[in-house]
mmCIF file with all atom_site columns, C-alpha atoms in Angstrom:
data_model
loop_
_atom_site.group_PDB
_atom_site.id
_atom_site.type_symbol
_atom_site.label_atom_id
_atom_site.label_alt_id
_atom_site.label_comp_id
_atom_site.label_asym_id
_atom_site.label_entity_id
_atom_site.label_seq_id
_atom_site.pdbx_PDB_ins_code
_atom_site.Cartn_x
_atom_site.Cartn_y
_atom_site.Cartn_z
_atom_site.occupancy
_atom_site.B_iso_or_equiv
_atom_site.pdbx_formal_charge
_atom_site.auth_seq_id
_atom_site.auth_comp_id
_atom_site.auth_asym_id
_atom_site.auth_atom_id
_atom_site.pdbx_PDB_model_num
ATOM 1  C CA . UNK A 1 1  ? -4.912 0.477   20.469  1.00 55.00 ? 1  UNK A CA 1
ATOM 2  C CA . UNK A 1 2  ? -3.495 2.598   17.556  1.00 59.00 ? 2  UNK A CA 1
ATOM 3  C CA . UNK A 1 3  ? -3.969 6.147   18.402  1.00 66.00 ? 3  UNK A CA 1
ATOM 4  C CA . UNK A 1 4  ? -4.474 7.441   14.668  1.00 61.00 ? 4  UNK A CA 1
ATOM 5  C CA . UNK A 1 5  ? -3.701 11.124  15.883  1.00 68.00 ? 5  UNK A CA 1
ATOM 6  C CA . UNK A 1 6  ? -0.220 10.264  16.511  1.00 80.00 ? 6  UNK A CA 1
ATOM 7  C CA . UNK A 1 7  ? 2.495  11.137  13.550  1.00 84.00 ? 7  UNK A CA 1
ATOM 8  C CA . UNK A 1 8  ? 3.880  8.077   13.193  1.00 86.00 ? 8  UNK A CA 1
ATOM 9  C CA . UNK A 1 9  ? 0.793  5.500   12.851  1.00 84.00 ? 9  UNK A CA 1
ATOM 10 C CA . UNK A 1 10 ? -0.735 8.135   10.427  1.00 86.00 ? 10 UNK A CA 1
ATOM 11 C CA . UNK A 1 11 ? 2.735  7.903   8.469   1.00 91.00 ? 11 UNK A CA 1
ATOM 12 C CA . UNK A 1 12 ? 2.609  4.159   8.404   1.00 91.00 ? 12 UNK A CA 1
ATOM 13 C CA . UNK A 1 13 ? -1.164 3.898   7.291   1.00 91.00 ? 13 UNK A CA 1
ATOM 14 C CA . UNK A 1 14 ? -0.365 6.409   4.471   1.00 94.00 ? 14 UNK A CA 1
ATOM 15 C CA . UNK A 1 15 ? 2.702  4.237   3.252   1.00 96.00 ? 15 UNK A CA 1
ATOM 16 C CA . UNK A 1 16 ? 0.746  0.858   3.344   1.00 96.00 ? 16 UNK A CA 1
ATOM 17 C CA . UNK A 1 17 ? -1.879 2.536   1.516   1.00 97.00 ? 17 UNK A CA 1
ATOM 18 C CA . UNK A 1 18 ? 0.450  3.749   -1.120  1.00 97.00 ? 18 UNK A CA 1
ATOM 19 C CA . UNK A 1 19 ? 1.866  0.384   -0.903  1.00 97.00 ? 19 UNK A CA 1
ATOM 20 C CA . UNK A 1 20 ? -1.152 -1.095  -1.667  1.00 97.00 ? 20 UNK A CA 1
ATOM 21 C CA . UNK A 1 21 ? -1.780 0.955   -4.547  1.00 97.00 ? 21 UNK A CA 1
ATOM 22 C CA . UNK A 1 22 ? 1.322  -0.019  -6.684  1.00 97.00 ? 22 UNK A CA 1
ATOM 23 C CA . UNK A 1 23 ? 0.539  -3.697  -5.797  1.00 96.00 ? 23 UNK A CA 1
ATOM 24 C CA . UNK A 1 24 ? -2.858 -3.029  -7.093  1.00 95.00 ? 24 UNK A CA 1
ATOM 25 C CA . UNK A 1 25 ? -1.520 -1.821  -10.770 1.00 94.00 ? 25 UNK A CA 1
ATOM 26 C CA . UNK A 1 26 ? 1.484  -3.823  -11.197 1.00 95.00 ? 26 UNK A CA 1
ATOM 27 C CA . UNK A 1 27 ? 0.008  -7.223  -10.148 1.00 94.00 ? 27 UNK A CA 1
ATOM 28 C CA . UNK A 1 28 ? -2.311 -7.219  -12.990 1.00 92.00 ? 28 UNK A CA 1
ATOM 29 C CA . UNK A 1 29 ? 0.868  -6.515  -15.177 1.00 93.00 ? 29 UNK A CA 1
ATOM 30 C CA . UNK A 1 30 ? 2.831  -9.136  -14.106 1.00 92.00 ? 30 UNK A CA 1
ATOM 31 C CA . UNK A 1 31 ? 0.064  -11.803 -14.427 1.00 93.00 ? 31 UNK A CA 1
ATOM 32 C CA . UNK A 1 32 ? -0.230 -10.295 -17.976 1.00 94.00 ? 32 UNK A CA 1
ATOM 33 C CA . UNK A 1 33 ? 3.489  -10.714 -18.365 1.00 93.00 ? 33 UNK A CA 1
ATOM 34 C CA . UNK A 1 34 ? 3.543  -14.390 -17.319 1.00 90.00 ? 34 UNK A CA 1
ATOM 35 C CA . UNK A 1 35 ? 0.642  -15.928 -18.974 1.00 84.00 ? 35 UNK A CA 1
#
């Protein structure tokens, strides 16, 4: 199990969040872009 108190798993969960994020705005973009 992930221990969510720990630094580093909260660090991770933050960055794939943030990750996520920009996916989630420049996807639609790109799509835009190509068709």
């Amino acid at each position: 199990m992930l221990r969510l108190s720990s630094r580093k798993t909260r660090k991770i969960i933050s960055t794939v969040i943030v990750i996520l994020l920009i996916l989630s705005m420049t996807v639609p973009m790109i799509l835009s872009l190509f068709n």
